[in-house]
CSV table of C-alpha atoms (C1' of nucleotides) in Angstrom, one decimal:
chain,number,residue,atom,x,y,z
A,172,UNK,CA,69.3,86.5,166.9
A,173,UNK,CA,70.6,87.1,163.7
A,174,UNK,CA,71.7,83.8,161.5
A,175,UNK,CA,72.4,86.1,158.1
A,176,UNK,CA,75.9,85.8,157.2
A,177,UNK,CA,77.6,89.2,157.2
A,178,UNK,CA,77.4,91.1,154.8
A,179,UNK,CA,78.9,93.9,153.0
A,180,UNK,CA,76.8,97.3,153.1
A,181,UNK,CA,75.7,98.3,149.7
A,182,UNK,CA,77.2,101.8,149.8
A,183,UNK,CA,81.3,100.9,150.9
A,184,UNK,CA,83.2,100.2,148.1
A,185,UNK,CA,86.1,98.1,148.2
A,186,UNK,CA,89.3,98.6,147.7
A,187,UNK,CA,89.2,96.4,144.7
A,188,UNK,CA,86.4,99.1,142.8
A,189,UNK,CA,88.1,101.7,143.9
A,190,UNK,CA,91.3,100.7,142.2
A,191,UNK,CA,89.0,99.1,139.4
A,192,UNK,CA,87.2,102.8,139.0
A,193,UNK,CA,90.3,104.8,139.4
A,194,UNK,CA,91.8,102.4,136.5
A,195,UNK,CA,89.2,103.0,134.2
A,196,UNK,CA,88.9,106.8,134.5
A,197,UNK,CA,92.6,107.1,133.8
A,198,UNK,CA,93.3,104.5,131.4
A,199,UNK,CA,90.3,105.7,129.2
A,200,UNK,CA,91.4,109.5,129.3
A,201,UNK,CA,95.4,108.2,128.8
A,202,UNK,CA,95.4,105.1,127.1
A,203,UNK,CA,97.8,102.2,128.5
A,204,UNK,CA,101.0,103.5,128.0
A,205,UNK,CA,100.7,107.4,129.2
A,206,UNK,CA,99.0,106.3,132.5
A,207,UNK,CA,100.9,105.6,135.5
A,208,UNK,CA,100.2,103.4,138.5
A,209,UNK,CA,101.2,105.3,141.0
A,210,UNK,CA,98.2,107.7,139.5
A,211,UNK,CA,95.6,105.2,139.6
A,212,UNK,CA,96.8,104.5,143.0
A,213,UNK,CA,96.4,108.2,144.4
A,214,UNK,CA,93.3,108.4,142.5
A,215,UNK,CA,92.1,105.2,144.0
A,216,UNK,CA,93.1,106.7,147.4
A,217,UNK,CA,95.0,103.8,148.5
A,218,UNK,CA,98.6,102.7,148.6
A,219,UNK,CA,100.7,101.9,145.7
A,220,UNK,CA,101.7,98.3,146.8
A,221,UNK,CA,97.9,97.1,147.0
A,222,UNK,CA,97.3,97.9,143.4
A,223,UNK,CA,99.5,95.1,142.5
A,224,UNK,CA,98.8,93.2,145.2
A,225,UNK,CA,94.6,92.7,144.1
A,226,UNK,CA,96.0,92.3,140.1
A,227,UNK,CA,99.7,91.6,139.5
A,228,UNK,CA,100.2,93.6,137.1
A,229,UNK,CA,99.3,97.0,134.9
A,230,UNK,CA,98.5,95.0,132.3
A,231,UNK,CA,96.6,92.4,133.9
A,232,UNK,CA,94.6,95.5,134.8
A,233,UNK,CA,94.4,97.1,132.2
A,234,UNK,CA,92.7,94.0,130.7
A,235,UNK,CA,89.7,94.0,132.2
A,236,UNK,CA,88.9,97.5,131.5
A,237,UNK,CA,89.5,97.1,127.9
A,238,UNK,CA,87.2,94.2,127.8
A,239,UNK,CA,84.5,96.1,129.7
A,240,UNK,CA,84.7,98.7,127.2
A,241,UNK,CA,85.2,97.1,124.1
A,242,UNK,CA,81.8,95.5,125.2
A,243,UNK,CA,80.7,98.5,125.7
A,244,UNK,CA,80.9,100.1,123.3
A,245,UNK,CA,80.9,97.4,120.2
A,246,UNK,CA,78.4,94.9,122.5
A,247,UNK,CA,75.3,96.7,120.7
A,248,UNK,CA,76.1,96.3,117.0
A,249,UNK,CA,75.5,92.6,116.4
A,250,UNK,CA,72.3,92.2,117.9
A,251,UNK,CA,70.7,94.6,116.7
A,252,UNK,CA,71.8,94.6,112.8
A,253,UNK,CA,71.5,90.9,113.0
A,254,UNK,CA,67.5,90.7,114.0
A,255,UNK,CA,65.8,89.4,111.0
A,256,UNK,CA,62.7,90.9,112.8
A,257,UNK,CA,63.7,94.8,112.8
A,258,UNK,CA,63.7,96.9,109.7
A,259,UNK,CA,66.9,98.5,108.3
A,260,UNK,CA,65.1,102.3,108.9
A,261,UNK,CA,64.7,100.5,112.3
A,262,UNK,CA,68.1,99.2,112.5
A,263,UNK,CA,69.7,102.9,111.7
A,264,UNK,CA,67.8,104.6,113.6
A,265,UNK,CA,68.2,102.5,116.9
A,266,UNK,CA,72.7,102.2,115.8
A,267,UNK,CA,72.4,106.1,115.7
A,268,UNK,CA,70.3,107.3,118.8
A,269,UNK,CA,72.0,104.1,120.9
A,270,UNK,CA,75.4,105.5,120.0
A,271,UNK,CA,74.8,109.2,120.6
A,272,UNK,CA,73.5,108.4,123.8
A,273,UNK,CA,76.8,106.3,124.8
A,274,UNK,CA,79.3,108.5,123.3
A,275,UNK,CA,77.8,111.9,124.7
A,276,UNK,CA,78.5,110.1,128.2
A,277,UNK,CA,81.3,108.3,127.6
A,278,UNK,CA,83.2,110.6,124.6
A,279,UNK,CA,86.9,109.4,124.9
A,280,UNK,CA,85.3,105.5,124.5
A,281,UNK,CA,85.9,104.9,120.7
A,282,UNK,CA,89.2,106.6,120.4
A,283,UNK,CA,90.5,104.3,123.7
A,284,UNK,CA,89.0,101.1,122.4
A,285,UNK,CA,89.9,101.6,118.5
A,286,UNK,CA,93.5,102.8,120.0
A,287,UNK,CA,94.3,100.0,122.0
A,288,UNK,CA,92.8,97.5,119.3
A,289,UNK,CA,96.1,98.4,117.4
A,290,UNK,CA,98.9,97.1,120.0
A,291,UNK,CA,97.0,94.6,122.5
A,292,UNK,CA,96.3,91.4,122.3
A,293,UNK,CA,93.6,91.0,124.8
A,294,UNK,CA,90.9,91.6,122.5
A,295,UNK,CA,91.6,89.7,119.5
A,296,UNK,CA,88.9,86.7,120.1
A,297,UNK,CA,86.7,89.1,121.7
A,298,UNK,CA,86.5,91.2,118.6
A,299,UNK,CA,85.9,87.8,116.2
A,300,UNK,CA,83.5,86.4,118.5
A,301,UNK,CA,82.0,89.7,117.9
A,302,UNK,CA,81.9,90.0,114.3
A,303,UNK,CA,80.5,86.1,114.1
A,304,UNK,CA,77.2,87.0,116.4
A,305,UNK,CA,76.8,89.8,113.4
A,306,UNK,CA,75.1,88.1,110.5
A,307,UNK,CA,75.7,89.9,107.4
A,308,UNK,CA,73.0,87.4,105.4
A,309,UNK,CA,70.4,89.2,107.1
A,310,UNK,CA,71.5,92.3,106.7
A,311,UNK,CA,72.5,91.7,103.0
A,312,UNK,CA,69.0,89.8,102.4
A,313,UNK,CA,67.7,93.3,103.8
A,314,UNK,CA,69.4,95.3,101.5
A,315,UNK,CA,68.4,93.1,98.6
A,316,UNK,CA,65.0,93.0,99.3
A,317,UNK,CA,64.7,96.7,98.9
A,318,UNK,CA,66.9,96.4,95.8
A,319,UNK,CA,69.7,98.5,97.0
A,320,UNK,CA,73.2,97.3,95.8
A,321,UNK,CA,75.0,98.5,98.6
A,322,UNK,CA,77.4,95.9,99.8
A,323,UNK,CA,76.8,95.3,103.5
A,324,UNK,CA,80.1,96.4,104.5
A,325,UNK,CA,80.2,100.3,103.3
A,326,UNK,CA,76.0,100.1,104.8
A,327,UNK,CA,78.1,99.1,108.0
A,328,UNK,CA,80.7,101.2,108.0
A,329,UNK,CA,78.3,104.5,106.7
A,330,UNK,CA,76.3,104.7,109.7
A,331,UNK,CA,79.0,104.0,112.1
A,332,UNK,CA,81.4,106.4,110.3
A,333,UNK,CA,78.6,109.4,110.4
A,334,UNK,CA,78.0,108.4,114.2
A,335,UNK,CA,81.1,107.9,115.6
A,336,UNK,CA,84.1,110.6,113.7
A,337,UNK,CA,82.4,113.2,115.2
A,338,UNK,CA,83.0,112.0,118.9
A,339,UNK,CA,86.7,111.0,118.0
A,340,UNK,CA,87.3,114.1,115.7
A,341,UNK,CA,85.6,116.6,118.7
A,342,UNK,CA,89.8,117.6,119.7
A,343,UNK,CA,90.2,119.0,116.4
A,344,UNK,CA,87.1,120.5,115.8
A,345,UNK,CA,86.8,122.0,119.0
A,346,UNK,CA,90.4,123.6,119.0
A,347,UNK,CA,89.8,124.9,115.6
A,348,UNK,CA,86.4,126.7,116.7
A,349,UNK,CA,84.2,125.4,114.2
A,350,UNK,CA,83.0,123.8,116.9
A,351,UNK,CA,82.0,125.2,120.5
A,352,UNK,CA,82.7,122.9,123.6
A,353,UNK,CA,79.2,124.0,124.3
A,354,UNK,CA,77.6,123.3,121.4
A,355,UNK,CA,79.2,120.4,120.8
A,356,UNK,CA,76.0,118.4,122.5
A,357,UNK,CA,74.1,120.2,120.3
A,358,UNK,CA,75.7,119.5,117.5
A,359,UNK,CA,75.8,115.5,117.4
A,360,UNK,CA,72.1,115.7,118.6
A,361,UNK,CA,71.2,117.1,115.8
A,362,UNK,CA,73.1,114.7,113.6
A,363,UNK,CA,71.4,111.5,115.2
A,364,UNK,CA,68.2,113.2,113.2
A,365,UNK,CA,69.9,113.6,110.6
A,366,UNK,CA,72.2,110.4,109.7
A,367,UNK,CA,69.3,107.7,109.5
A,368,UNK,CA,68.0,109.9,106.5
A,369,UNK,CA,71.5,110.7,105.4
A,370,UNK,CA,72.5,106.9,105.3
A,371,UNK,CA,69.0,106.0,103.9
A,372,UNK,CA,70.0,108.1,100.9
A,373,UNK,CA,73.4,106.4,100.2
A,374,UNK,CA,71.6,103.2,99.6
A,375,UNK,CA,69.6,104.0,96.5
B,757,UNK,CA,142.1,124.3,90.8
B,758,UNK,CA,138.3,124.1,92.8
B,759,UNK,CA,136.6,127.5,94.5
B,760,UNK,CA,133.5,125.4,95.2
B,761,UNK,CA,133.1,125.9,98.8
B,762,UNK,CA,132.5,122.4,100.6
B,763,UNK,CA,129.4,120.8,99.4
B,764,UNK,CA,127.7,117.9,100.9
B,765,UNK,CA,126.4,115.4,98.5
B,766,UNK,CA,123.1,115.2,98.4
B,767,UNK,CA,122.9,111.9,98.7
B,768,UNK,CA,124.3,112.0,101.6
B,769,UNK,CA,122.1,112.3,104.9
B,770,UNK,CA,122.9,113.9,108.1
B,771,UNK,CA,122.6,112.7,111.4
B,772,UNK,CA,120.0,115.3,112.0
B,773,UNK,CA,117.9,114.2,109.3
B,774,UNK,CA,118.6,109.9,110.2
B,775,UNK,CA,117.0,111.3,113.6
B,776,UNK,CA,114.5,112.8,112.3
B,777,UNK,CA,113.2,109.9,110.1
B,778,UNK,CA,113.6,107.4,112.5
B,779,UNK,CA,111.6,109.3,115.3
B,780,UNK,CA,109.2,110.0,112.5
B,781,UNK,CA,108.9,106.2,112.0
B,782,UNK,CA,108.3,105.4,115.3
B,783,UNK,CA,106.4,108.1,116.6
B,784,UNK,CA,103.7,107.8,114.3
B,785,UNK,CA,103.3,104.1,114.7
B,786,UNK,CA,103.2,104.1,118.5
B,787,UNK,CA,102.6,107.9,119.9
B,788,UNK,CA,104.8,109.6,122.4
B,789,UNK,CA,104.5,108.0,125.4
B,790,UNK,CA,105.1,104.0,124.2
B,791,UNK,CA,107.9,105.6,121.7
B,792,UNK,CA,111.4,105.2,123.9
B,793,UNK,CA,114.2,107.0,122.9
B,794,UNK,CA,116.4,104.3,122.7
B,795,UNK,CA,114.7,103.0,119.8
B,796,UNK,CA,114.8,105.8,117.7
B,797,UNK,CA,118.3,105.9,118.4
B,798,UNK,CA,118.4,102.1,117.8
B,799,UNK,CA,116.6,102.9,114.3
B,800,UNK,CA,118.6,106.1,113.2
B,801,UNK,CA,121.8,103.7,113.6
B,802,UNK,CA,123.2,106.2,116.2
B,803,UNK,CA,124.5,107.0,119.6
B,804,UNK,CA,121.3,107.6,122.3
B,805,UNK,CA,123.4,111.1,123.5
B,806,UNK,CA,123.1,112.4,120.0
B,807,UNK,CA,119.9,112.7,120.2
B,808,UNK,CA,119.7,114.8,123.0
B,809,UNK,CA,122.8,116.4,121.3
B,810,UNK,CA,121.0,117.5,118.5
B,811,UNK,CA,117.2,117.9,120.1
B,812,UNK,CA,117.6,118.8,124.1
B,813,UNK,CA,114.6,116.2,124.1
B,814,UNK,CA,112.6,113.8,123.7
B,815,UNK,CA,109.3,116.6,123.2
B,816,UNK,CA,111.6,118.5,121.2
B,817,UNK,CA,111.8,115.9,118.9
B,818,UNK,CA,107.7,114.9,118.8
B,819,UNK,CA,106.9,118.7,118.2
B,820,UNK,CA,109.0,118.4,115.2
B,821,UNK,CA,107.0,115.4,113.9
B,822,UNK,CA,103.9,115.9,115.1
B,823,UNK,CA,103.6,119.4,112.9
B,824,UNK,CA,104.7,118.3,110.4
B,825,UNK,CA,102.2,115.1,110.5
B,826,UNK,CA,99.3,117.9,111.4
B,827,UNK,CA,100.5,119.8,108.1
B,828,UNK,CA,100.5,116.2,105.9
B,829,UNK,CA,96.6,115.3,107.1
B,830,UNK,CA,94.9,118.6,107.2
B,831,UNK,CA,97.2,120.8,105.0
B,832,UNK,CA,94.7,120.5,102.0
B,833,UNK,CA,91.6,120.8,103.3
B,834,UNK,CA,91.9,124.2,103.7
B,835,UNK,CA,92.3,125.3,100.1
B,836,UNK,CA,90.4,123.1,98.3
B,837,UNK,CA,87.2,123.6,100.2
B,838,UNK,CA,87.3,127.6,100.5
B,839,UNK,CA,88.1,127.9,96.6
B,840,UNK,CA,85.4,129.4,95.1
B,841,UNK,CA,85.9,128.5,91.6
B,842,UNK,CA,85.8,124.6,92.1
B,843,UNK,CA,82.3,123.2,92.3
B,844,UNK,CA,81.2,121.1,94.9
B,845,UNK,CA,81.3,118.0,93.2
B,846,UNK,CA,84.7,118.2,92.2
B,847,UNK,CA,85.6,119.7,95.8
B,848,UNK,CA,83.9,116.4,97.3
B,849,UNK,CA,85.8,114.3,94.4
B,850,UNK,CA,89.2,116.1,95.2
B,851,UNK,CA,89.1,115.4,98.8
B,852,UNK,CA,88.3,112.1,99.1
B,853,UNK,CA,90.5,110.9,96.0
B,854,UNK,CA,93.4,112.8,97.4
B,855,UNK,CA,92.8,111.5,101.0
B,856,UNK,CA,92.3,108.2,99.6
B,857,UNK,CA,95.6,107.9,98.5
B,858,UNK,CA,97.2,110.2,101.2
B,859,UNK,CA,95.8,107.4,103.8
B,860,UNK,CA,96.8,104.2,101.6
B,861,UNK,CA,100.3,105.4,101.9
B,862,UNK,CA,100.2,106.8,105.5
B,863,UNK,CA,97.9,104.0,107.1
B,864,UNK,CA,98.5,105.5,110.7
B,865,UNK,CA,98.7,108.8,110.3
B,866,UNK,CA,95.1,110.0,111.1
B,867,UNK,CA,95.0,108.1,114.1
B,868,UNK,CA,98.9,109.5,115.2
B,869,UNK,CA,97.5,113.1,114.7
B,870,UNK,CA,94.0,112.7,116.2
B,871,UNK,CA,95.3,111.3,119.2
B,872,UNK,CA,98.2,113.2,120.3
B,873,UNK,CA,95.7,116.6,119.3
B,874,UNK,CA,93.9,115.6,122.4
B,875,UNK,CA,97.0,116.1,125.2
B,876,UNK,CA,99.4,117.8,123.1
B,877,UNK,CA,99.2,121.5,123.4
B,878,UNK,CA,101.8,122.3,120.2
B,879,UNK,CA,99.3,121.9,117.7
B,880,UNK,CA,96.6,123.7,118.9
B,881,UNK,CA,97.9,127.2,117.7
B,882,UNK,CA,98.4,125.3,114.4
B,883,UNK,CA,94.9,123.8,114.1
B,884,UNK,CA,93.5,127.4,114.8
B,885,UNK,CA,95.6,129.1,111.7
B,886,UNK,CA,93.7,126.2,109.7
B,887,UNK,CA,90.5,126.4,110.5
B,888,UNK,CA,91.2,130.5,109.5
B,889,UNK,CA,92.0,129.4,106.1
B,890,UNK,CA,89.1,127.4,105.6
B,891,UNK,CA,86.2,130.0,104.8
B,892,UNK,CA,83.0,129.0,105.5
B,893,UNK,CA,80.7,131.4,103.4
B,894,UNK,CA,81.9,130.3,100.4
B,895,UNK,CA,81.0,126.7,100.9
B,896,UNK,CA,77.7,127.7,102.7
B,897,UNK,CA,77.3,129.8,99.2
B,898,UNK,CA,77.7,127.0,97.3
B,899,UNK,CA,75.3,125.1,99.4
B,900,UNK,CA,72.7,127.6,99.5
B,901,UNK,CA,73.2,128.3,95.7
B,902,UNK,CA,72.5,124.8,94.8
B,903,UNK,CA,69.1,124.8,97.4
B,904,UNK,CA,70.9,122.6,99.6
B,905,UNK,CA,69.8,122.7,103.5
B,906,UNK,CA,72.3,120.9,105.1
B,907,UNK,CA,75.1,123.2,107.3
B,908,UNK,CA,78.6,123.5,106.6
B,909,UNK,CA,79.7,121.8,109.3
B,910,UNK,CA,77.2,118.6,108.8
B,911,UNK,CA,78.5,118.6,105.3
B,912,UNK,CA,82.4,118.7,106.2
B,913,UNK,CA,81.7,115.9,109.1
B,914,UNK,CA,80.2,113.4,106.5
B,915,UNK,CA,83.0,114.1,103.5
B,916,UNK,CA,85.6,113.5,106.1
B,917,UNK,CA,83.6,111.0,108.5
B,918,UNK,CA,82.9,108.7,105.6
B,919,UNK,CA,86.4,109.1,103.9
B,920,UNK,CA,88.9,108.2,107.0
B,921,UNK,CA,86.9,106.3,109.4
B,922,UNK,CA,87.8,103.0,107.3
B,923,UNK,CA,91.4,103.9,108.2
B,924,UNK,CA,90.9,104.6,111.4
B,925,UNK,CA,88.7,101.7,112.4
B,926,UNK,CA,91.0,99.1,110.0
B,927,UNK,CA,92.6,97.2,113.0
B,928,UNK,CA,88.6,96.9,114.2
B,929,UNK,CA,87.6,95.5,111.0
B,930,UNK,CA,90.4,93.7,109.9
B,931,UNK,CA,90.8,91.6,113.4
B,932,UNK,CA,86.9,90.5,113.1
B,933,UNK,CA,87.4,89.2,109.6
B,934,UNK,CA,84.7,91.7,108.4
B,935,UNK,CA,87.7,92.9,105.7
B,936,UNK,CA,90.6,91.2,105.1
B,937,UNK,CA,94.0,92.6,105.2
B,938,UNK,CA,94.6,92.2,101.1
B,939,UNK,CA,91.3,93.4,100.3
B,940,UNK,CA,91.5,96.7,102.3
B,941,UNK,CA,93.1,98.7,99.8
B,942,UNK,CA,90.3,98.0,97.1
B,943,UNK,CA,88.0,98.3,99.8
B,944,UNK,CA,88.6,102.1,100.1
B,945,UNK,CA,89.4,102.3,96.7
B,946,UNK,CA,85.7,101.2,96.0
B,947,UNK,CA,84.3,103.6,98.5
B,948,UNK,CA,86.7,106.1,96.6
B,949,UNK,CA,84.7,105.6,93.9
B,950,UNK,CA,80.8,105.7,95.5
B,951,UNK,CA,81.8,108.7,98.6
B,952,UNK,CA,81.1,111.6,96.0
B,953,UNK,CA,77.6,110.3,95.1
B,954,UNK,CA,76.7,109.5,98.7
B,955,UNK,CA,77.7,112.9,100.1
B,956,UNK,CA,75.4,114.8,97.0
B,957,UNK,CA,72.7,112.3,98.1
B,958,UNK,CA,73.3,113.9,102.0
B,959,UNK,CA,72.1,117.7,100.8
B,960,UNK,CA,69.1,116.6,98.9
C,1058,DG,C1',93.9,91.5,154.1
C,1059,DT,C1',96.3,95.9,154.3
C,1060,DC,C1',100.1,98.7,154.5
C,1061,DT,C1',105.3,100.6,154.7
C,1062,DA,C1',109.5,100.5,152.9
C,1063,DT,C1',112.4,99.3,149.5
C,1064,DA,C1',114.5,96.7,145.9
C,1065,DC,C1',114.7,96.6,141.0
C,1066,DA,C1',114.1,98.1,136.2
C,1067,DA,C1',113.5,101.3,132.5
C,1068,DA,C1',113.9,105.6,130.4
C,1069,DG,C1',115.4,110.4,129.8
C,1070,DA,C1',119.1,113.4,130.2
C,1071,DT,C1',124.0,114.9,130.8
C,1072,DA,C1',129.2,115.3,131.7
C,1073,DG,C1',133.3,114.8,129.8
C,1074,DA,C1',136.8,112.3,126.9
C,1075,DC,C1',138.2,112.0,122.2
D,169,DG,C1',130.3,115.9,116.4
D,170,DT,C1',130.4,111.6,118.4
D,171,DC,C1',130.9,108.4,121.9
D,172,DT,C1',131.1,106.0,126.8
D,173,DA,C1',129.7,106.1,131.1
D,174,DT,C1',126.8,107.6,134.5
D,175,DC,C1',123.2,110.3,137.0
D,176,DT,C1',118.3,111.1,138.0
D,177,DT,C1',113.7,110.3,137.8
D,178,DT,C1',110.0,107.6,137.5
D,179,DG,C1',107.5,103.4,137.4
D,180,DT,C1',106.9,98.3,138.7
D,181,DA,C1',107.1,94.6,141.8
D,182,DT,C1',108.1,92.3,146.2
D,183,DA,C1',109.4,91.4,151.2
D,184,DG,C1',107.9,91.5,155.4
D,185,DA,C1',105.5,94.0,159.5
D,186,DC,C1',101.0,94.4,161.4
DNA sequence: GTCTATACAAAGATAGAC
DNA sequence: GTCTATCTTTGTATAGAC
């Protein structure tokens, strides 16, 4: 006789993920206002109604996929730049090869996160409980150490600039055919070599 | 006795043209699909039907912008970098002053142009006349001339990485705190200044 | 908890009077 | 050319059956 409470097999996916998946494939590729519900419903395989019967609203779902990826995506940044105990070659190198690796398998990320940062609310304390686990001291005492007069902002906003434009340039770049769909793996790759040199120079 | 044929002052402005600068207006700040046409109607101080009147549609309307924006942001790249009787100092120095100041007065028009690029299948024959004009060899020339093993493309992505990222990443930066809304103007002004020596420190 | 059907709201487009 | 009124489509939310 069996006494384990039932349980859910590992493999079925409730309706909930499946709405929760379907929301965050289409609001990532469409951003808030271009995606429609009735969408995320088809691609959720279930009917319209239960979309807003498991969260109320579009917005209220939309939220929690934002979050997710804001974390995602900007979750990284403080930790590492703010451990006294890793070096700034360190530091760079880790930012660049950690954000390659995201971006190659999740390439609209930035351009959703940075685009909905502009009109929603939801983020706001997120983002400044963010930017207060990342203690520029350290980073500045860093830089100081080594006597480079960088401030810590433009050291910041280098090696995120060099890692992450290409990802939300790749439209334009791509259409233009400087750079091959095909390639363009290739192509970033190669630039996560590159950048921690590249930003090592800027600083002296 | 007067011959002059009817002349509209030209101070006057047509309804066309109020249409125009209000869907300009509000197109750029919130895209096409959070832009209603009400609202540009609202703005332009006219009657909603007159906008069909005039435009047949709403896309109508965005393709009008939407080129022109694409012609505003990546108009000068073009010629400046395939000139081969400007060095590549001053070519670095031209482009990232005259974005600069294109960007301070046009705070959202990278991130208008980048993101419609990605569903908006008007530009794309535009983008590819561009990328024509923009000759490669004669910046890999310069490159080569100067012992410098860094690819064209490598070199482009930094100038331009560097140079609008802080404009595209503001409402990141300025909602953590990191920068402050009055101090974001110097703030790019400042990197104005140090961009041109960074870059040259990239080909080394 | 899940679904069907449907009400309600918003937005784009148009017809027709002036 | 301009306006009012209205139609159509599409998206959001809810009521109520099972």
């Amino acid at each position: 006789m069996y006494i384990c409470s039932p349980k859910i097999n590992e493999m079925e996916i409730t309706t909930e993920e499946k709405i929760i998946n379907a929301a965050r494939s289409i609001f990532t590729q469409k951003g808030f206002s271009a995606t429609r519900t009735r969408d995320i419903a088809e691609e959720a395989g279930i009917n319209l109604a239960l979309l807003n019967y498991y969260f109320r609203s579009k917005k209220n779902l939309f939220r929690i996929i934002i979050e997710e990826k804001f974390d995602e995506l900007f979750g990284m940044i403080g930790p590492i730049l703010s451990d006294p105990n890793i070096t700034l070659e360190e530091k760079i190198e880790t930012l660049v090869t950690n954000y390659t690796n995201l971006l190659l398998a999740n390439e609209d990320l930035p351009f959703f996160v940075l685009s909905e940062l502009k009109t929603n609310e939801f983020i706001l304390e997120k983002v400044k409980r963010n930017a207060q686990m990342l203690s520029q001291p350290i980073i500045e005492n860093q830089l100081k150490e080594r006597g480079f007069t960088i401030s810590t902002l433009n050291f910041i906003m280098n090696v995120v600039s060099m890692t992450m434009f290409p990802f939300i340039s790749k439209p334009l770049f791509v259409s233009s055919g400087l750079v091959k769909e095909e390639q363009f793996t290739n192509f970033v790759m190669d630039r996560k070599q590159h950048i921690p040199t590249w930003v090592m120079n800027t600083l002296k």
